[in-house]
PDB file of C-alpha atoms in Angstrom:
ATOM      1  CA  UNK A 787    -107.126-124.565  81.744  1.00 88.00           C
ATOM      2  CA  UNK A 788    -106.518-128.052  80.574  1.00 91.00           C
ATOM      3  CA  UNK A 789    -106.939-127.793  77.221  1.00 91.00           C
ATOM      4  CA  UNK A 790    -103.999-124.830  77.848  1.00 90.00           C
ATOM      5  CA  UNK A 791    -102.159-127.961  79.869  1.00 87.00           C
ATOM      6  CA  UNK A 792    -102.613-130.537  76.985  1.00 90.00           C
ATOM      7  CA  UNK A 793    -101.506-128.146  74.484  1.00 90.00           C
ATOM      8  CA  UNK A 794     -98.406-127.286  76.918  1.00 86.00           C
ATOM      9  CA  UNK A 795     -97.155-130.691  76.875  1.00 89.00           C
ATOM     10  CA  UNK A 796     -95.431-133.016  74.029  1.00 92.00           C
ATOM     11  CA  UNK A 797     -97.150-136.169  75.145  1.00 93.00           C
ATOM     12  CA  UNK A 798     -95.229-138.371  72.761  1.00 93.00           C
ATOM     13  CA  UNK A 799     -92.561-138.872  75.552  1.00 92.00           C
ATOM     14  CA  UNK A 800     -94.365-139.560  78.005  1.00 93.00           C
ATOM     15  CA  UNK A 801     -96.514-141.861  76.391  1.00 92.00           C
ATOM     16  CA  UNK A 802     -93.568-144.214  75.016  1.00 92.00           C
ATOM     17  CA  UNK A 803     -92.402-144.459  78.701  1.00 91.00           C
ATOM     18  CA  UNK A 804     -95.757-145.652  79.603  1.00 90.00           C
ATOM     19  CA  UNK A 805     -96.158-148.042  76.451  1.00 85.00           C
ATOM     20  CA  UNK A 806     -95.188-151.331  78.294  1.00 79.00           C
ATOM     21  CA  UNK A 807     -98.067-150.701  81.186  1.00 78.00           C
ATOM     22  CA  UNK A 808    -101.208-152.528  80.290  1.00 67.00           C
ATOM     23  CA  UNK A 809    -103.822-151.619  83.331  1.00 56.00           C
ATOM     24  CA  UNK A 810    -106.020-154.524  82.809  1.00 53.00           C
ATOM     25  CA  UNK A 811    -104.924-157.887  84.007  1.00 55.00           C
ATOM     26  CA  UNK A 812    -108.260-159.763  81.995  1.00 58.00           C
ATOM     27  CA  UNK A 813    -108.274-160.555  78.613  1.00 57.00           C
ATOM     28  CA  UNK A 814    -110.000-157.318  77.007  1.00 57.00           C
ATOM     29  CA  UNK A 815    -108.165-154.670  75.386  1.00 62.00           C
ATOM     30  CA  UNK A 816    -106.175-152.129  77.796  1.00 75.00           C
ATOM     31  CA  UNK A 817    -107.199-148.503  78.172  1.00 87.00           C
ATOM     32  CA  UNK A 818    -104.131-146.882  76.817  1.00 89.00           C
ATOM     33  CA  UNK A 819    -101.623-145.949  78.823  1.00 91.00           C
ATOM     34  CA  UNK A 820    -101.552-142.434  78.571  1.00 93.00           C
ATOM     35  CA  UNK A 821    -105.236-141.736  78.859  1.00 93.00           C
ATOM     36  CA  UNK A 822    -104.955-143.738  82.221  1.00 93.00           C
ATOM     37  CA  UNK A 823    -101.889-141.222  83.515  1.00 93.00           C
ATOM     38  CA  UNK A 824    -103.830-137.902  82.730  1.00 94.00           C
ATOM     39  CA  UNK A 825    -106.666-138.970  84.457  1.00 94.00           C
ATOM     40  CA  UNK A 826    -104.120-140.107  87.110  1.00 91.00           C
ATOM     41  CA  UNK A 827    -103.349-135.948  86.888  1.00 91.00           C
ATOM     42  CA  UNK A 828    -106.733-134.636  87.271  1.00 93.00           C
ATOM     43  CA  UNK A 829    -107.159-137.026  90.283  1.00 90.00           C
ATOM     44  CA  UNK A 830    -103.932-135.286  92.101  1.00 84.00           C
ATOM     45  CA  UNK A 831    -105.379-131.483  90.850  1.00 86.00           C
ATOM     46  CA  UNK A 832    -108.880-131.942  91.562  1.00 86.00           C
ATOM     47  CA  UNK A 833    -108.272-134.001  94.553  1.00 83.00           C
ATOM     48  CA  UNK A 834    -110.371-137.033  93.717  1.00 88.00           C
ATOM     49  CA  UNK A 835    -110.714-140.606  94.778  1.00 88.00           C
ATOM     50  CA  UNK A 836    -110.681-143.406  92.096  1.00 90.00           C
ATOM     51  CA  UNK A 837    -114.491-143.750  92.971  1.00 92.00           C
ATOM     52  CA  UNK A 838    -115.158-139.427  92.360  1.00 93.00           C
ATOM     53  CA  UNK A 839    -112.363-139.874  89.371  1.00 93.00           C
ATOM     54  CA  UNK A 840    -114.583-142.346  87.434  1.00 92.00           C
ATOM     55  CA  UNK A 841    -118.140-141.071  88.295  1.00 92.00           C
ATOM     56  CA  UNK A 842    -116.796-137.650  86.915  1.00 92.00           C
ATOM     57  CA  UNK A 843    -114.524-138.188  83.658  1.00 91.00           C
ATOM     58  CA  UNK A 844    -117.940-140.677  82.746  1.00 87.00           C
ATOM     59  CA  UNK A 845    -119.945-137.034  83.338  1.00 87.00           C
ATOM     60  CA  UNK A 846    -117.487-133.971  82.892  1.00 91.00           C
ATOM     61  CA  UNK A 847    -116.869-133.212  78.838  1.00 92.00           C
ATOM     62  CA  UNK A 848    -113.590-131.349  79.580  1.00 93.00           C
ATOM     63  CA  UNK A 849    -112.141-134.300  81.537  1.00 94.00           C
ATOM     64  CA  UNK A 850    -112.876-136.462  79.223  1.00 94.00           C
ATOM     65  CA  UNK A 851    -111.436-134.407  76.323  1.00 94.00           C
ATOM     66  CA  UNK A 852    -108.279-134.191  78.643  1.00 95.00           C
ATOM     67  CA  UNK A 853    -107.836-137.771  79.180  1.00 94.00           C
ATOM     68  CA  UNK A 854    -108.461-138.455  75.052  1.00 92.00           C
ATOM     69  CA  UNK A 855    -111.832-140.061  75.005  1.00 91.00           C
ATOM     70  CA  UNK A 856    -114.944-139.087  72.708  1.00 88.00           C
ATOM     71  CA  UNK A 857    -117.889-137.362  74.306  1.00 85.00           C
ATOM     72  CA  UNK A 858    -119.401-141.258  73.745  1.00 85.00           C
ATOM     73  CA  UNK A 859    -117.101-143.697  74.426  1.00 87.00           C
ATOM     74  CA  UNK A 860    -116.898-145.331  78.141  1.00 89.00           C
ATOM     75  CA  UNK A 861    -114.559-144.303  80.659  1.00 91.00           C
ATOM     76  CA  UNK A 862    -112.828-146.674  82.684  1.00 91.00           C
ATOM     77  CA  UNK A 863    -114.202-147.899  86.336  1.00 90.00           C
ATOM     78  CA  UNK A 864    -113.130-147.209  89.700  1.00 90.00           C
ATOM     79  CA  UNK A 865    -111.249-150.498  89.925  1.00 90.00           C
ATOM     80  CA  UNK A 866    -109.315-149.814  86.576  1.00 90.00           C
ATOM     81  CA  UNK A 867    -107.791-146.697  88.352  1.00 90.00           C
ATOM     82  CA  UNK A 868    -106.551-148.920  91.811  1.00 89.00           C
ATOM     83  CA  UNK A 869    -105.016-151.458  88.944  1.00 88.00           C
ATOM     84  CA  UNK A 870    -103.027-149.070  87.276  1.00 88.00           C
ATOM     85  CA  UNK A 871    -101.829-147.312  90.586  1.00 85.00           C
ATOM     86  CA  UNK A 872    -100.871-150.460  91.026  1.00 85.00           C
ATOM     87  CA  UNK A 873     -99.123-151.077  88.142  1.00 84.00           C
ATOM     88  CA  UNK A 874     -97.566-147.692  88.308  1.00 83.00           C
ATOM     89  CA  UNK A 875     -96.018-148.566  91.453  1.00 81.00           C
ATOM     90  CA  UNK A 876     -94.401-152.065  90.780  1.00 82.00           C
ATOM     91  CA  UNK A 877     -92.296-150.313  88.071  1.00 83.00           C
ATOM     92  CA  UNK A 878     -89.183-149.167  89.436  1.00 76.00           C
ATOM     93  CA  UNK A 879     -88.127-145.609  88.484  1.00 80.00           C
ATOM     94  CA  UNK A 880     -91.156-144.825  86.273  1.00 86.00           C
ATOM     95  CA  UNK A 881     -91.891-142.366  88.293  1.00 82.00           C
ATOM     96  CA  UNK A 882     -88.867-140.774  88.377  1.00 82.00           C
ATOM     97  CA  UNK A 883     -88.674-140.966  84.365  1.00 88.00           C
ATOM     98  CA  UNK A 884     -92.048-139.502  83.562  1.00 89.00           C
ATOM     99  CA  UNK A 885     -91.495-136.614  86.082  1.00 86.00           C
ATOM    100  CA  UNK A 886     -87.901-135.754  84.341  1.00 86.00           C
ATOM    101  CA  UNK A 887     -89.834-135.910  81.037  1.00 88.00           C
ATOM    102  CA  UNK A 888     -92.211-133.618  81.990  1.00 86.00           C
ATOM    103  CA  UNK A 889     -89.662-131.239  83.391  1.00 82.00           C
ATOM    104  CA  UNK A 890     -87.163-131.001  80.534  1.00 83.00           C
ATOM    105  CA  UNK A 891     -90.355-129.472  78.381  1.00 83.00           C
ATOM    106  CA  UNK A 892     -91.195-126.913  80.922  1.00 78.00           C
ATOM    107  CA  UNK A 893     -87.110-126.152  81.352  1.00 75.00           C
ATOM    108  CA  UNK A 894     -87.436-125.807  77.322  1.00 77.00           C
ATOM    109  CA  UNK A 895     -90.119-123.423  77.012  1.00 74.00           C
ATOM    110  CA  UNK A 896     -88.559-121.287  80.415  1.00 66.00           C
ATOM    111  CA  UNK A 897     -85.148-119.006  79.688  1.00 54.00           C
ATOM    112  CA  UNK A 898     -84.414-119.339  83.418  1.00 60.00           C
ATOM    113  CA  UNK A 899     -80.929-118.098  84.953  1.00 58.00           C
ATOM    114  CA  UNK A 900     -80.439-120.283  88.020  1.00 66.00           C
ATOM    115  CA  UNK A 901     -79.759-118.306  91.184  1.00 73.00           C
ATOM    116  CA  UNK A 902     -79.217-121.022  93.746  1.00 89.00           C
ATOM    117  CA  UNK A 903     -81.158-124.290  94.705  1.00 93.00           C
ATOM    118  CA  UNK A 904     -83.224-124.535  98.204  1.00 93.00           C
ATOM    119  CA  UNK A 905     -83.009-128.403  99.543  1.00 93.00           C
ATOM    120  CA  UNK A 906     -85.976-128.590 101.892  1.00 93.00           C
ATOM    121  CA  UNK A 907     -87.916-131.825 103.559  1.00 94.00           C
ATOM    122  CA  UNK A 908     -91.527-132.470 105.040  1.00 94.00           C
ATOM    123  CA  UNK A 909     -93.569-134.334 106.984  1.00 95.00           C
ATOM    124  CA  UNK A 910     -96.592-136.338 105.297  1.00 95.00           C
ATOM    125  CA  UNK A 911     -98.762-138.698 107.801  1.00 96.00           C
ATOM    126  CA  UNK A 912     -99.099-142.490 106.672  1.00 95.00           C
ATOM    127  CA  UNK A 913    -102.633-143.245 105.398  1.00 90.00           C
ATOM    128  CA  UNK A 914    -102.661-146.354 107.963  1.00 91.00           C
ATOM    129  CA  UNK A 915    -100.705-146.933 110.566  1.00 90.00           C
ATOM    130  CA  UNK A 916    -100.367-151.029 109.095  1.00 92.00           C
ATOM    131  CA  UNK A 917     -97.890-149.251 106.189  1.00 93.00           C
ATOM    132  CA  UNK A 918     -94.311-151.262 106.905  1.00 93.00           C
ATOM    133  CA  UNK A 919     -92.472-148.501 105.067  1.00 94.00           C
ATOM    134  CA  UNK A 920     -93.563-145.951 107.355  1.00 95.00           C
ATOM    135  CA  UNK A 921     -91.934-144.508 110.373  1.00 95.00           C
ATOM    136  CA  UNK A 922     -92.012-142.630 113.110  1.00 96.00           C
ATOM    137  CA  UNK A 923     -91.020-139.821 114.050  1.00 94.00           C
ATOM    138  CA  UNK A 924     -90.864-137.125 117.419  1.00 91.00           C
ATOM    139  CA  UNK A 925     -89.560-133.071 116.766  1.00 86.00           C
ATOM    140  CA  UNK A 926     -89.293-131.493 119.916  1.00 84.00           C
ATOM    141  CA  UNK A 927     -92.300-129.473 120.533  1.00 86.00           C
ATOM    142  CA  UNK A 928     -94.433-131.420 117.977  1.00 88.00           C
ATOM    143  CA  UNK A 929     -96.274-134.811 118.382  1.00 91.00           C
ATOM    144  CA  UNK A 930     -95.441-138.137 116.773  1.00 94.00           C
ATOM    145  CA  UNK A 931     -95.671-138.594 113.670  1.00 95.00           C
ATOM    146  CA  UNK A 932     -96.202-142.573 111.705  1.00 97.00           C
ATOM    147  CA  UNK A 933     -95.440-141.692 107.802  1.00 96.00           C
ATOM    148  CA  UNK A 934     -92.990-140.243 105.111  1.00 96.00           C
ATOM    149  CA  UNK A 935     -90.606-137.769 104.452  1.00 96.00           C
ATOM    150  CA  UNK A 936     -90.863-135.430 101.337  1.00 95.00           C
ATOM    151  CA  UNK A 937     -87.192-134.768 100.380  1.00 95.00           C
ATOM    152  CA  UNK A 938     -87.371-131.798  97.982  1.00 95.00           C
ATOM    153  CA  UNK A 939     -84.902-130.125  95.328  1.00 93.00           C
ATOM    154  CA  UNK A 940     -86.024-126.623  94.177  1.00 92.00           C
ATOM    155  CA  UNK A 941     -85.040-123.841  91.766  1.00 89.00           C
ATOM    156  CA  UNK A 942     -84.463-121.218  94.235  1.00 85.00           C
ATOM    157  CA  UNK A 943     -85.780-118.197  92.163  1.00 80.00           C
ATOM    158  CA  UNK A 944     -88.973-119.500  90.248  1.00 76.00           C
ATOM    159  CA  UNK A 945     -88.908-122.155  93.274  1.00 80.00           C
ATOM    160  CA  UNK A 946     -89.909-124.787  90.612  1.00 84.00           C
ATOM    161  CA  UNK A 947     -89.319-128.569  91.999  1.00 89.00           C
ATOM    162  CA  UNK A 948     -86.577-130.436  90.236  1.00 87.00           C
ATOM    163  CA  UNK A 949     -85.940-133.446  92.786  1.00 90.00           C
ATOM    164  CA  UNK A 950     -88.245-135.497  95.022  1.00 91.00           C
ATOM    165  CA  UNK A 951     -86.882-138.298  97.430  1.00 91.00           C
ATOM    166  CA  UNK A 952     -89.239-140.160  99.213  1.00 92.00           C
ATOM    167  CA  UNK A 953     -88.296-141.788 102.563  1.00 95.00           C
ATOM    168  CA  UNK A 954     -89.604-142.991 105.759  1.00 96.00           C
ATOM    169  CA  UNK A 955     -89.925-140.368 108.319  1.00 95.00           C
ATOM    170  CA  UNK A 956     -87.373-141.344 110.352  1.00 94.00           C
ATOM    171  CA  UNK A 957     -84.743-140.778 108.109  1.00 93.00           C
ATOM    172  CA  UNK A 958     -82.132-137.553 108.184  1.00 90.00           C
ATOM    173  CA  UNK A 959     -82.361-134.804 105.912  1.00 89.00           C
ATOM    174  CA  UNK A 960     -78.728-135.107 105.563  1.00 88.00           C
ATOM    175  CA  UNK A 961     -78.343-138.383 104.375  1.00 89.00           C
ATOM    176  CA  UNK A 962     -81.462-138.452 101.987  1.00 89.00           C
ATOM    177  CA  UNK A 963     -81.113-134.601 101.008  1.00 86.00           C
ATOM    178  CA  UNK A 964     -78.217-135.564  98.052  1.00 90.00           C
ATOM    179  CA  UNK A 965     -80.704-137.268  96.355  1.00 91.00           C
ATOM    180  CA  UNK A 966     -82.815-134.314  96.047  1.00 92.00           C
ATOM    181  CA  UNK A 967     -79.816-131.976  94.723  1.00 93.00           C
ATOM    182  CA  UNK A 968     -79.695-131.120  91.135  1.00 89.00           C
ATOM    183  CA  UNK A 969     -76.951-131.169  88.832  1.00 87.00           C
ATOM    184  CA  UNK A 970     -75.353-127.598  88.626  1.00 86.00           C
ATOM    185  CA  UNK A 971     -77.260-126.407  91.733  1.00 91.00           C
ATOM    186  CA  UNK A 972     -75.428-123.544  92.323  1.00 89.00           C
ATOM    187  CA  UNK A 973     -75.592-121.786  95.981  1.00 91.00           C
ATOM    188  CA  UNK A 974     -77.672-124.936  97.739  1.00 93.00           C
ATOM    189  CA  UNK A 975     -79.774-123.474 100.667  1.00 91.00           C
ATOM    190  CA  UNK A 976     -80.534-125.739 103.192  1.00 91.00           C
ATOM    191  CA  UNK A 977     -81.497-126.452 107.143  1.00 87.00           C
ATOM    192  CA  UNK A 978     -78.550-127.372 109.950  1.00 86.00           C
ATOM    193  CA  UNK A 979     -79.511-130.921 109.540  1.00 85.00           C
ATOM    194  CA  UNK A 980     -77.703-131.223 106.427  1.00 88.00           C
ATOM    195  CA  UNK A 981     -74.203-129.991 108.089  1.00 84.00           C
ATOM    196  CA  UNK A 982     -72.711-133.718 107.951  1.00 84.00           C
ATOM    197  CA  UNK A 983     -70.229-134.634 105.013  1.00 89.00           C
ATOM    198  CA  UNK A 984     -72.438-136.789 103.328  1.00 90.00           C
ATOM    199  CA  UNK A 985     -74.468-133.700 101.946  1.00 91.00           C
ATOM    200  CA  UNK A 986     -71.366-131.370 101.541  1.00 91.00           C
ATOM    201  CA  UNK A 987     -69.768-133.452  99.773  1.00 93.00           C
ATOM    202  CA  UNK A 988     -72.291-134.222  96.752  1.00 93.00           C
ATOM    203  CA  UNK A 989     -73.432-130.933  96.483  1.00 93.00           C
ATOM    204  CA  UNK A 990     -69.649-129.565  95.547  1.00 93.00           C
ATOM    205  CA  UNK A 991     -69.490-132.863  93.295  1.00 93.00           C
ATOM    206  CA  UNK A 992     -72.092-131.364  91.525  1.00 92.00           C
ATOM    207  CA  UNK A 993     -70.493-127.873  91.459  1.00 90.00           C
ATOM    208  CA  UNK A 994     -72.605-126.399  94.176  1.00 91.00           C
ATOM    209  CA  UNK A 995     -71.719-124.209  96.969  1.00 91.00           C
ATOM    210  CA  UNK A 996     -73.390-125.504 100.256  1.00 91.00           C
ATOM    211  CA  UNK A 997     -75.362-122.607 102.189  1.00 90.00           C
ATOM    212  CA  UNK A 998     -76.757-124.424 105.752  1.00 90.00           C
ATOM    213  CA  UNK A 999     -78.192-122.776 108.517  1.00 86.00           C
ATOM    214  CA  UNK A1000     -75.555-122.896 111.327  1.00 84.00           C
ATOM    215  CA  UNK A1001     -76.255-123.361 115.367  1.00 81.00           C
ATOM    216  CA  UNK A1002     -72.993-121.481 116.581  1.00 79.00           C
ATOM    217  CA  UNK A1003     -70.005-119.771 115.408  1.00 80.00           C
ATOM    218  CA  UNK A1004     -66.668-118.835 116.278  1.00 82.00           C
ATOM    219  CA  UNK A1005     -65.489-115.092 117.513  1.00 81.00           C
ATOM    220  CA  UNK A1006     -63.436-113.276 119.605  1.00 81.00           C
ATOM    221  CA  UNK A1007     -66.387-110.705 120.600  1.00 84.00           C
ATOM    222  CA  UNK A1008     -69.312-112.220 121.481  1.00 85.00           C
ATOM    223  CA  UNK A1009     -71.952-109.340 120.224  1.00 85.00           C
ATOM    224  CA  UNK A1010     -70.017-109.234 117.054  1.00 86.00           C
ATOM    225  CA  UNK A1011     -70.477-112.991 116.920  1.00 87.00           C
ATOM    226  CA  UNK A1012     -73.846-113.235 117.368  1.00 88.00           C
ATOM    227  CA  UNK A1013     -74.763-110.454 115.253  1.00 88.00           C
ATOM    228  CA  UNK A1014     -73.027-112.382 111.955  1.00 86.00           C
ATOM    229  CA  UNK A1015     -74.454-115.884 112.875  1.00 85.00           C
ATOM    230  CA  UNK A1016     -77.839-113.682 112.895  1.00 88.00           C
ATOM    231  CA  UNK A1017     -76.996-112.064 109.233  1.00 89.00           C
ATOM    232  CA  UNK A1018     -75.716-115.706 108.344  1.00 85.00           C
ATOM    233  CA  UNK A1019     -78.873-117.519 109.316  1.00 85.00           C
ATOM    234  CA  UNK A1020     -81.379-114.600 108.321  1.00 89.00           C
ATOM    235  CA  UNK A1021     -80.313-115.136 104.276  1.00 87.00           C
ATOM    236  CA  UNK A1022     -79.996-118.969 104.616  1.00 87.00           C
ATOM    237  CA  UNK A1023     -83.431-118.970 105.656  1.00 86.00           C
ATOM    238  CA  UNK A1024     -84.943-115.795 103.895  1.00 87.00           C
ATOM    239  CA  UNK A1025     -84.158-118.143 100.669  1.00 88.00           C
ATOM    240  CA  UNK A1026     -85.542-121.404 102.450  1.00 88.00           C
ATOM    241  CA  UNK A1027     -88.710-119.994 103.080  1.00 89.00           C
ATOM    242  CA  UNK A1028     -89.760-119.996  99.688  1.00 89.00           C
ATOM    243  CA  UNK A1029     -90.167-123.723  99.497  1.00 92.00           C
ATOM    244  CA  UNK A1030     -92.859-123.326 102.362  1.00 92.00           C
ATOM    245  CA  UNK A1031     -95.163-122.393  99.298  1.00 91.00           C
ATOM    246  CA  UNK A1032     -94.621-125.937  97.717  1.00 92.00           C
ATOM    247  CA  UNK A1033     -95.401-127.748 101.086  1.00 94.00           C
ATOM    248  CA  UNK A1034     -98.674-125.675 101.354  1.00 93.00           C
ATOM    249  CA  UNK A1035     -99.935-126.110  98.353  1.00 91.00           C
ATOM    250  CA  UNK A1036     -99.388-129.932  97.986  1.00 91.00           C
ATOM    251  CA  UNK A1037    -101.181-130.354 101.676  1.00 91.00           C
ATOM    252  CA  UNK A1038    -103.794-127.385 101.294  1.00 90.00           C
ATOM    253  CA  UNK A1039    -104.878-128.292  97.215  1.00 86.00           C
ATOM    254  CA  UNK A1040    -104.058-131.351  96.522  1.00 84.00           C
ATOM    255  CA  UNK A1041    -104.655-133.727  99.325  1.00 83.00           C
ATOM    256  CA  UNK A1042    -101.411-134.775 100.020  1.00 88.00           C
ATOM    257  CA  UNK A1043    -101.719-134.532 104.589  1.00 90.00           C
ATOM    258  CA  UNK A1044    -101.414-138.595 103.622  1.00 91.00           C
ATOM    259  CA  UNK A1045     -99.928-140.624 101.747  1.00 88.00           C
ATOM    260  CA  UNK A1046     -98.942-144.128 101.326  1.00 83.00           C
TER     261      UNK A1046
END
């Protein structure tokens, strides 16, 4: 499966975003760049602290032909790995930039005919509770929770992730959902909390159509009534309910129940 991976991706890209990182603050040379970010990769797939990351790419012969180094050569230590994190994070927008770069090959290799976007959010706990750019946050019927919120842009068909926003957990899906819209999003799916202005508005700036699950609507019969706000709310969330998968996945496979 990785070797299928590395074969899928044009690294070149990726790695000339990457070229100005040097994870080693000492004098010796720098691991590249690149080979530090796929093993980054295998620690989000495989689930694996910097300590289990090192111990196996030093052992496992298809990580380390992943990741670019020789069945001989040493592999980098645990404290390499927290330096680069590190690193990663004190660059603004790298992130952002090597995700985009990753998905205009996959949008390449895909003919895909978009069919509407789903704009979804969730929870994610705070690894420590000391975290100052966490938050809290109460849902009626649920407990407290001190983290992050997961803002999330999705194709709705293939329900492949376009747009992440990261926030604190207090903050409303309607004012941090735009930032998770695409451009050309097409029919956008999304909960009642993104009713407000703020969300309409830059989703038909971006040619969208806004789709939100409503709490009420107007009639003159109220069976009638009730019956289309059912219909309404029944396809709104029929579509929404794809992105459920995503959630799962991230929390059940790779580890991601905390994050910081």
């Amino acid at each position: 499966m990785l070797d299928k991976i590395a074969a899928l991706i044009d690294w070149q890209p990726i790695a000339a975003i990457l070229a100005s990182l040097y994870p080693t603050t000492k004098e010796e040379a720098a691991w590249p760049p690149l080979s530090m970010f796929r093993a980054m990769l295998l620690a989000v797939w495989y689930d694996l602290s910097d300590v289990r990351l090192a111990g196996t790419l030093d052992d496992r012969t298809s990580f380390r032909r992943f990741c670019g180094f020789s069945a001989h050569e040493p592999t980098p230590e645990r404290t390499t790995f927290v330096r680069f994190h590190r690193e990663l994070a004190s660059r603004s927008s790298l992130d952002q930039a090597l995700f985009e770069a990753v998905m205009v090959q996959l949008k390449a290799r895909a003919i895909r005919i978009r069919t509407g976007t789903i704009v979804d959010a969730t929870i994610i706990a705070s690894q420590t509770e000391r975290d100052d750019e966490a938050r809290w946050v109460k849902h009626k019927g649920k407990r407290a929770v001190y983290g992050f919120k997961a803002h999330v842009g999705a194709d709705a068909t293939p329900v492949l992730v376009e747009r992440i926003a990261i926030t604190p957990a207090n903050i409303n899906d309607g004012r941090a959902g735009p930032d998770a819209v695409p451009d050309d999003p097409g029919e956008v799916s999304a909960d009642s909390a993104c009713r407000g202005n703020h969300f309409r508005d830059t989703v038909r700036s971006k040619g969208g159509t806004l789709r939100v699950a409503a709490t009420a609507m107007w009639g003159r019969d109220e069976r009638e009534t009730l019956a289309r706000l059912k219909a309404w709310n029944d396809a709104v969330h029929q579509t929404r309910s794809r992105i459920e998968k995503i959630f799962g996945t991230w929390k059940r496979s790779y580890g991601l129940r905390r994050m910081r």
